[in-house]
Amino acid sequence: GESVGLHLPTLSVQEGDNSIINCAYSNSASDYFIWYKQESGKGPQFIIDIRSNMDKRQGQRVTVLLNKTVKHLSLQIAATQPGDSAVYFCAETSYGKLTFGQGTILTVHP
Amino acid sequence: DAGITQSPRYKITETGRQVTLMCHQTWSHSYMFWYRQDLGHGLRLIYYSAAADITDKGEVPDGYVVSRSKTENFPLTLESATRSQTSVYFCASSESRDTQYFGPGTRLTVL
């Protein structure tokens, strides 16, 4: 069936480095994508979104890239900080249904 | 501005008991959702509501009941709790059914 998945389940980086978290999706009808951050013991927190008519969108220290040709989504975090340590989920929407990936654990070492 | 809140945050109950998890949002969002989060399964949709008095099943609705008499509240009831319902439950709300905003979660343990 249709699914959203992640290439890397864990990612460890040094403070100050840039982080890239990847996500593959299989539903070509997906028209909206979201990245969420979930810290331990908390609910998922919206980070940034992108619609399928865009290739790139930037926020504060974060950038989402969408490659529809290969059905790939990535989240780039600039100057990663210890407070960025969390699980990051991608999610895609198709016909109003939101489907979540399994998540990538990002660990930032001081 | 409280946003979206859930209560209780932690609950321990016994098999066969009825349990109700509460969700309240202050944004007047039309859509509300209930998810459960388990290791190996990620977030799975239990039920959702498009407006007051309108609810529909998600991916894993069995054993759960919802109601939505007011826009701001969306309680989730486990009619007869089972051990397999031990999980972390998240409520979310959305205006357009795109971006969903999540509550802090309820950790439920069924003994």
PDB file of C-alpha atoms in Angstrom:
ATOM      1  CA  GLY A   1       0.000   0.000   0.000  1.00  0.00           C
ATOM      2  CA  GLU A   2       0.979   3.640   0.012  1.00  0.00           C
ATOM      3  CA  SER A   3       3.491   4.565   2.663  1.00  0.00           C
ATOM      4  CA  VAL A   4       5.908   7.170   3.838  1.00  0.00           C
ATOM      5  CA  GLY A   5       9.272   5.986   5.106  1.00  0.00           C
ATOM      6  CA  LEU A   6      12.660   7.212   6.205  1.00  0.00           C
ATOM      7  CA  HIS A   7      16.097   6.237   4.872  1.00  0.00           C
ATOM      8  CA  LEU A   8      17.939   6.579   8.215  1.00  0.00           C
ATOM      9  CA  PRO A   9      16.411   5.666  11.541  1.00  0.00           C
ATOM     10  CA  THR A  10      19.166   7.439  13.541  1.00  0.00           C
ATOM     11  CA  LEU A  11      21.421  10.408  12.897  1.00  0.00           C
ATOM     12  CA  SER A  12      24.170  11.685  15.175  1.00  0.00           C
ATOM     13  CA  VAL A  13      25.808  15.064  14.558  1.00  0.00           C
ATOM     14  CA  GLN A  14      28.076  17.507  16.346  1.00  0.00           C
ATOM     15  CA  GLU A  15      26.722  20.789  17.598  1.00  0.00           C
ATOM     16  CA  GLY A  16      27.092  23.421  14.913  1.00  0.00           C
ATOM     17  CA  ASP A  17      26.981  20.975  12.026  1.00  0.00           C
ATOM     18  CA  ASN A  18      24.204  20.914   9.473  1.00  0.00           C
ATOM     19  CA  SER A  19      21.792  17.973   9.638  1.00  0.00           C
ATOM     20  CA  ILE A  20      19.906  16.365   6.801  1.00  0.00           C
ATOM     21  CA  ILE A  21      17.004  14.025   7.471  1.00  0.00           C
ATOM     22  CA  ASN A  22      15.546  12.145   4.527  1.00  0.00           C
ATOM     23  CA  CYS A  23      12.150  10.727   3.731  1.00  0.00           C
ATOM     24  CA  ALA A  24      10.876   8.673   0.814  1.00  0.00           C
ATOM     25  CA  TYR A  25       7.246   8.532  -0.140  1.00  0.00           C
ATOM     26  CA  SER A  26       5.495   6.228  -2.550  1.00  0.00           C
ATOM     27  CA  ASN A  27       2.155   7.936  -3.174  1.00  0.00           C
ATOM     28  CA  SER A  28       2.517  10.044  -6.296  1.00  0.00           C
ATOM     29  CA  ALA A  29      -0.831  11.681  -5.512  1.00  0.00           C
ATOM     30  CA  SER A  30       0.553  13.264  -2.337  1.00  0.00           C
ATOM     31  CA  ASP A  31       0.129  17.020  -2.561  1.00  0.00           C
ATOM     32  CA  TYR A  32       1.258  18.301   0.808  1.00  0.00           C
ATOM     33  CA  PHE A  33       4.123  17.370   3.092  1.00  0.00           C
ATOM     34  CA  ILE A  34       4.910  18.231   6.687  1.00  0.00           C
ATOM     35  CA  TRP A  35       7.858  17.765   8.999  1.00  0.00           C
ATOM     36  CA  TYR A  36       7.231  17.277  12.692  1.00  0.00           C
ATOM     37  CA  LYS A  37       9.625  17.232  15.629  1.00  0.00           C
ATOM     38  CA  GLN A  38       8.848  15.128  18.676  1.00  0.00           C
ATOM     39  CA  GLU A  39      10.816  15.535  21.867  1.00  0.00           C
ATOM     40  CA  SER A  40      10.766  12.886  24.537  1.00  0.00           C
ATOM     41  CA  GLY A  41       7.470  12.875  26.433  1.00  0.00           C
ATOM     42  CA  LYS A  42       5.856  15.471  24.192  1.00  0.00           C
ATOM     43  CA  GLY A  43       3.521  15.550  21.244  1.00  0.00           C
ATOM     44  CA  PRO A  44       4.705  16.091  17.658  1.00  0.00           C
ATOM     45  CA  GLN A  45       5.421  19.739  16.925  1.00  0.00           C
ATOM     46  CA  PHE A  46       4.941  21.272  13.480  1.00  0.00           C
ATOM     47  CA  ILE A  47       8.226  22.453  11.944  1.00  0.00           C
ATOM     48  CA  ILE A  48       7.659  23.256   8.306  1.00  0.00           C
ATOM     49  CA  ASP A  49       5.482  22.247   5.390  1.00  0.00           C
ATOM     50  CA  ILE A  50       5.656  22.272   1.618  1.00  0.00           C
ATOM     51  CA  ARG A  51       3.135  21.817  -1.143  1.00  0.00           C
ATOM     52  CA  SER A  52       3.735  19.672  -4.178  1.00  0.00           C
ATOM     53  CA  ASN A  53       3.939  22.685  -6.496  1.00  0.00           C
ATOM     54  CA  MET A  54       7.123  23.789  -4.704  1.00  0.00           C
ATOM     55  CA  ASP A  55      10.662  22.390  -4.638  1.00  0.00           C
ATOM     56  CA  LYS A  56      12.032  24.214  -1.649  1.00  0.00           C
ATOM     57  CA  ARG A  57      10.814  26.104   1.357  1.00  0.00           C
ATOM     58  CA  GLN A  58      12.845  27.787   4.060  1.00  0.00           C
ATOM     59  CA  GLY A  59      12.077  28.548   7.652  1.00  0.00           C
ATOM     60  CA  GLN A  60      14.151  29.609  10.586  1.00  0.00           C
ATOM     61  CA  ARG A  61      17.261  27.389  10.406  1.00  0.00           C
ATOM     62  CA  VAL A  62      15.275  24.742   8.540  1.00  0.00           C
ATOM     63  CA  THR A  63      14.796  24.028   4.869  1.00  0.00           C
ATOM     64  CA  VAL A  64      12.593  21.422   3.274  1.00  0.00           C
ATOM     65  CA  LEU A  65      13.399  20.118  -0.191  1.00  0.00           C
ATOM     66  CA  LEU A  66      10.964  18.169  -2.313  1.00  0.00           C
ATOM     67  CA  ASN A  67      12.011  16.077  -5.295  1.00  0.00           C
ATOM     68  CA  LYS A  68       8.859  14.767  -6.918  1.00  0.00           C
ATOM     69  CA  THR A  69      10.766  12.938  -9.637  1.00  0.00           C
ATOM     70  CA  VAL A  70      12.236  10.478  -7.151  1.00  0.00           C
ATOM     71  CA  LYS A  71       9.546  10.983  -4.483  1.00  0.00           C
ATOM     72  CA  HIS A  72      11.992  12.242  -1.919  1.00  0.00           C
ATOM     73  CA  LEU A  73      11.649  14.775   0.868  1.00  0.00           C
ATOM     74  CA  SER A  74      14.414  16.114   3.073  1.00  0.00           C
ATOM     75  CA  LEU A  75      14.704  18.358   6.097  1.00  0.00           C
ATOM     76  CA  GLN A  76      17.869  20.376   6.507  1.00  0.00           C
ATOM     77  CA  ILE A  77      18.682  21.904   9.875  1.00  0.00           C
ATOM     78  CA  ALA A  78      21.416  24.520   9.866  1.00  0.00           C
ATOM     79  CA  ALA A  79      23.831  24.936  12.781  1.00  0.00           C
ATOM     80  CA  THR A  80      22.281  22.066  14.703  1.00  0.00           C
ATOM     81  CA  GLN A  81      21.919  22.657  18.424  1.00  0.00           C
ATOM     82  CA  PRO A  82      21.496  20.216  21.341  1.00  0.00           C
ATOM     83  CA  GLY A  83      17.884  21.384  21.594  1.00  0.00           C
ATOM     84  CA  ASP A  84      17.308  19.938  18.135  1.00  0.00           C
ATOM     85  CA  SER A  85      17.747  16.420  19.490  1.00  0.00           C
ATOM     86  CA  ALA A  86      14.420  14.697  18.928  1.00  0.00           C
ATOM     87  CA  VAL A  87      12.565  12.320  16.647  1.00  0.00           C
ATOM     88  CA  TYR A  88      11.667  13.847  13.303  1.00  0.00           C
ATOM     89  CA  PHE A  89       8.676  12.622  11.312  1.00  0.00           C
ATOM     90  CA  CYS A  90       7.710  13.344   7.768  1.00  0.00           C
ATOM     91  CA  ALA A  91       4.050  13.171   6.872  1.00  0.00           C
ATOM     92  CA  GLU A  92       2.231  13.381   3.585  1.00  0.00           C
ATOM     93  CA  THR A  93      -1.315  14.237   2.703  1.00  0.00           C
ATOM     94  CA  SER A  94      -3.251  12.721  -0.127  1.00  0.00           C
ATOM     95  CA  TYR A  95      -6.971  13.363  -0.563  1.00  0.00           C
ATOM     96  CA  GLY A  96      -7.120  14.748   2.962  1.00  0.00           C
ATOM     97  CA  LYS A  97      -5.535  11.730   4.606  1.00  0.00           C
ATOM     98  CA  LEU A  98      -2.372  12.368   6.613  1.00  0.00           C
ATOM     99  CA  THR A  99       0.129   9.488   6.704  1.00  0.00           C
ATOM    100  CA  PHE A 100       3.161   9.557   8.995  1.00  0.00           C
ATOM    101  CA  GLY A 101       6.547   7.979   8.546  1.00  0.00           C
ATOM    102  CA  GLN A 102       8.226   6.013  11.335  1.00  0.00           C
ATOM    103  CA  GLY A 103      10.621   8.761  12.383  1.00  0.00           C
ATOM    104  CA  THR A 104      14.368   9.482  12.528  1.00  0.00           C
ATOM    105  CA  ILE A 105      16.140   9.970  15.822  1.00  0.00           C
ATOM    106  CA  LEU A 106      18.463  12.983  15.696  1.00  0.00           C
ATOM    107  CA  THR A 107      21.100  13.194  18.422  1.00  0.00           C
ATOM    108  CA  VAL A 108      23.222  16.314  18.704  1.00  0.00           C
ATOM    109  CA  HIS A 109      26.482  16.009  20.615  1.00  0.00           C
ATOM    110  CA  PRO A 110      27.886  19.133  22.303  1.00  0.00           C
TER     111      PRO A 110
ATOM    112  CA  ASP B   1      -3.497  30.642  25.031  1.00  0.00           C
ATOM    113  CA  ALA B   2      -3.641  26.964  26.016  1.00  0.00           C
ATOM    114  CA  GLY B   3      -3.932  25.600  22.457  1.00  0.00           C
ATOM    115  CA  ILE B   4      -4.669  21.923  22.751  1.00  0.00           C
ATOM    116  CA  THR B   5      -4.686  20.068  26.038  1.00  0.00           C
ATOM    117  CA  GLN B   6      -5.182  16.463  27.051  1.00  0.00           C
ATOM    118  CA  SER B   7      -6.163  14.900  30.339  1.00  0.00           C
ATOM    119  CA  PRO B   8      -5.150  12.911  32.165  1.00  0.00           C
ATOM    120  CA  ARG B   9      -1.490  12.894  31.176  1.00  0.00           C
ATOM    121  CA  TYR B  10      -0.973   9.475  32.738  1.00  0.00           C
ATOM    122  CA  LYS B  11      -3.508   6.760  33.454  1.00  0.00           C
ATOM    123  CA  ILE B  12      -3.258   3.237  34.781  1.00  0.00           C
ATOM    124  CA  THR B  13      -6.321   1.049  34.555  1.00  0.00           C
ATOM    125  CA  GLU B  14      -7.303  -2.597  34.581  1.00  0.00           C
ATOM    126  CA  THR B  15      -8.519  -4.852  31.817  1.00  0.00           C
ATOM    127  CA  GLY B  16     -12.256  -4.525  31.275  1.00  0.00           C
ATOM    128  CA  ARG B  17     -12.639  -1.057  32.749  1.00  0.00           C
ATOM    129  CA  GLN B  18     -14.007   1.894  30.816  1.00  0.00           C
ATOM    130  CA  VAL B  19     -11.600   4.775  30.357  1.00  0.00           C
ATOM    131  CA  THR B  20     -12.185   8.210  28.844  1.00  0.00           C
ATOM    132  CA  LEU B  21      -9.387  10.404  27.581  1.00  0.00           C
ATOM    133  CA  MET B  22     -10.170  14.070  27.220  1.00  0.00           C
ATOM    134  CA  CYS B  23      -9.051  16.518  24.546  1.00  0.00           C
ATOM    135  CA  HIS B  24      -9.746  20.245  24.481  1.00  0.00           C
ATOM    136  CA  GLN B  25      -8.662  22.878  21.947  1.00  0.00           C
ATOM    137  CA  THR B  26      -9.057  26.630  22.129  1.00  0.00           C
ATOM    138  CA  TRP B  27      -8.468  27.451  18.438  1.00  0.00           C
ATOM    139  CA  SER B  28     -11.998  26.583  17.261  1.00  0.00           C
ATOM    140  CA  HIS B  29     -10.459  24.253  14.688  1.00  0.00           C
ATOM    141  CA  SER B  30     -13.006  22.269  12.708  1.00  0.00           C
ATOM    142  CA  TYR B  31     -11.070  19.017  12.590  1.00  0.00           C
ATOM    143  CA  MET B  32      -9.952  16.934  15.547  1.00  0.00           C
ATOM    144  CA  PHE B  33      -8.129  13.632  15.577  1.00  0.00           C
ATOM    145  CA  TRP B  34      -7.124  10.834  17.898  1.00  0.00           C
ATOM    146  CA  TYR B  35      -3.934   8.857  17.309  1.00  0.00           C
ATOM    147  CA  ARG B  36      -2.117   6.169  19.181  1.00  0.00           C
ATOM    148  CA  GLN B  37       1.656   5.893  19.075  1.00  0.00           C
ATOM    149  CA  ASP B  38       3.387   2.578  19.544  1.00  0.00           C
ATOM    150  CA  LEU B  39       6.931   1.460  18.903  1.00  0.00           C
ATOM    151  CA  GLY B  40       7.170  -0.072  15.474  1.00  0.00           C
ATOM    152  CA  HIS B  41       3.870   1.387  14.301  1.00  0.00           C
ATOM    153  CA  GLY B  42       4.373   5.117  14.488  1.00  0.00           C
ATOM    154  CA  LEU B  43       1.276   7.268  14.697  1.00  0.00           C
ATOM    155  CA  ARG B  44      -1.963   5.526  13.764  1.00  0.00           C
ATOM    156  CA  LEU B  45      -5.275   7.295  13.366  1.00  0.00           C
ATOM    157  CA  ILE B  46      -8.085   5.995  15.571  1.00  0.00           C
ATOM    158  CA  TYR B  47     -10.943   8.405  14.852  1.00  0.00           C
ATOM    159  CA  TYR B  48     -11.385  11.874  13.497  1.00  0.00           C
ATOM    160  CA  SER B  49     -14.071  14.507  13.433  1.00  0.00           C
ATOM    161  CA  ALA B  50     -14.711  17.124  10.759  1.00  0.00           C
ATOM    162  CA  ALA B  51     -17.081  19.176  12.922  1.00  0.00           C
ATOM    163  CA  ALA B  52     -19.354  18.883  15.930  1.00  0.00           C
ATOM    164  CA  ASP B  53     -21.531  15.770  15.702  1.00  0.00           C
ATOM    165  CA  ILE B  54     -19.527  14.454  12.708  1.00  0.00           C
ATOM    166  CA  THR B  55     -17.075  11.640  13.375  1.00  0.00           C
ATOM    167  CA  ASP B  56     -15.478   8.922  11.277  1.00  0.00           C
ATOM    168  CA  LYS B  57     -13.239   5.906  11.727  1.00  0.00           C
ATOM    169  CA  GLY B  58      -9.543   5.945  11.113  1.00  0.00           C
ATOM    170  CA  GLU B  59      -7.100   3.091  10.691  1.00  0.00           C
ATOM    171  CA  VAL B  60      -7.556   1.384  14.090  1.00  0.00           C
ATOM    172  CA  PRO B  61     -11.035   2.220  15.512  1.00  0.00           C
ATOM    173  CA  ASP B  62     -11.955  -1.111  17.118  1.00  0.00           C
ATOM    174  CA  GLY B  63     -12.495  -0.884  20.879  1.00  0.00           C
ATOM    175  CA  TYR B  64     -12.798   2.898  20.865  1.00  0.00           C
ATOM    176  CA  VAL B  65     -15.736   5.291  20.885  1.00  0.00           C
ATOM    177  CA  VAL B  66     -15.708   9.042  20.273  1.00  0.00           C
ATOM    178  CA  SER B  67     -18.179  11.863  20.487  1.00  0.00           C
ATOM    179  CA  ARG B  68     -18.078  15.531  19.653  1.00  0.00           C
ATOM    180  CA  SER B  69     -20.983  17.502  21.009  1.00  0.00           C
ATOM    181  CA  LYS B  70     -18.925  20.728  21.153  1.00  0.00           C
ATOM    182  CA  THR B  71     -16.340  21.982  18.681  1.00  0.00           C
ATOM    183  CA  GLU B  72     -13.664  22.347  21.346  1.00  0.00           C
ATOM    184  CA  ASN B  73     -13.926  18.888  22.927  1.00  0.00           C
ATOM    185  CA  PHE B  74     -13.243  15.448  21.502  1.00  0.00           C
ATOM    186  CA  PRO B  75     -13.248  12.701  24.150  1.00  0.00           C
ATOM    187  CA  LEU B  76     -12.022   9.194  23.389  1.00  0.00           C
ATOM    188  CA  THR B  77     -13.538   6.281  25.327  1.00  0.00           C
ATOM    189  CA  LEU B  78     -12.192   2.790  25.666  1.00  0.00           C
ATOM    190  CA  GLU B  79     -15.344   0.868  26.425  1.00  0.00           C
ATOM    191  CA  SER B  80     -13.612  -2.208  27.884  1.00  0.00           C
ATOM    192  CA  ALA B  81      -9.884  -1.669  28.071  1.00  0.00           C
ATOM    193  CA  THR B  82      -7.518  -4.403  26.889  1.00  0.00           C
ATOM    194  CA  ARG B  83      -3.760  -4.761  27.354  1.00  0.00           C
ATOM    195  CA  SER B  84      -3.262  -4.164  23.638  1.00  0.00           C
ATOM    196  CA  GLN B  85      -4.613  -0.656  24.182  1.00  0.00           C
ATOM    197  CA  THR B  86      -1.628   0.247  26.334  1.00  0.00           C
ATOM    198  CA  SER B  87      -0.136   3.115  24.341  1.00  0.00           C
ATOM    199  CA  VAL B  88       0.477   6.824  24.165  1.00  0.00           C
ATOM    200  CA  TYR B  89      -2.577   8.647  22.836  1.00  0.00           C
ATOM    201  CA  PHE B  90      -2.356  11.967  21.021  1.00  0.00           C
ATOM    202  CA  CYS B  91      -5.125  14.321  20.160  1.00  0.00           C
ATOM    203  CA  ALA B  92      -4.662  16.784  17.312  1.00  0.00           C
ATOM    204  CA  SER B  93      -6.644  19.558  15.712  1.00  0.00           C
ATOM    205  CA  SER B  94      -6.594  21.250  12.346  1.00  0.00           C
ATOM    206  CA  GLU B  95      -8.513  23.923  10.521  1.00  0.00           C
ATOM    207  CA  SER B  96      -8.013  22.557   7.040  1.00  0.00           C
ATOM    208  CA  ARG B  97      -7.147  18.907   7.631  1.00  0.00           C
ATOM    209  CA  ASP B  98      -3.635  19.611   6.405  1.00  0.00           C
ATOM    210  CA  THR B  99      -1.358  20.790   9.178  1.00  0.00           C
ATOM    211  CA  GLN B 100      -2.357  19.167  12.445  1.00  0.00           C
ATOM    212  CA  TYR B 101      -1.376  20.502  15.855  1.00  0.00           C
ATOM    213  CA  PHE B 102      -0.865  17.931  18.573  1.00  0.00           C
ATOM    214  CA  GLY B 103      -1.540  17.830  22.272  1.00  0.00           C
ATOM    215  CA  PRO B 104       1.013  16.637  24.846  1.00  0.00           C
ATOM    216  CA  GLY B 105      -0.314  13.070  24.907  1.00  0.00           C
ATOM    217  CA  THR B 106      -1.791  10.666  27.444  1.00  0.00           C
ATOM    218  CA  ARG B 107       0.241   7.642  28.481  1.00  0.00           C
ATOM    219  CA  LEU B 108      -2.225   4.830  29.163  1.00  0.00           C
ATOM    220  CA  THR B 109      -1.283   1.550  30.800  1.00  0.00           C
ATOM    221  CA  VAL B 110      -3.792  -1.287  30.933  1.00  0.00           C
ATOM    222  CA  LEU B 111      -2.910  -3.972  33.469  1.00  0.00           C
TER     223      LEU B 111
END
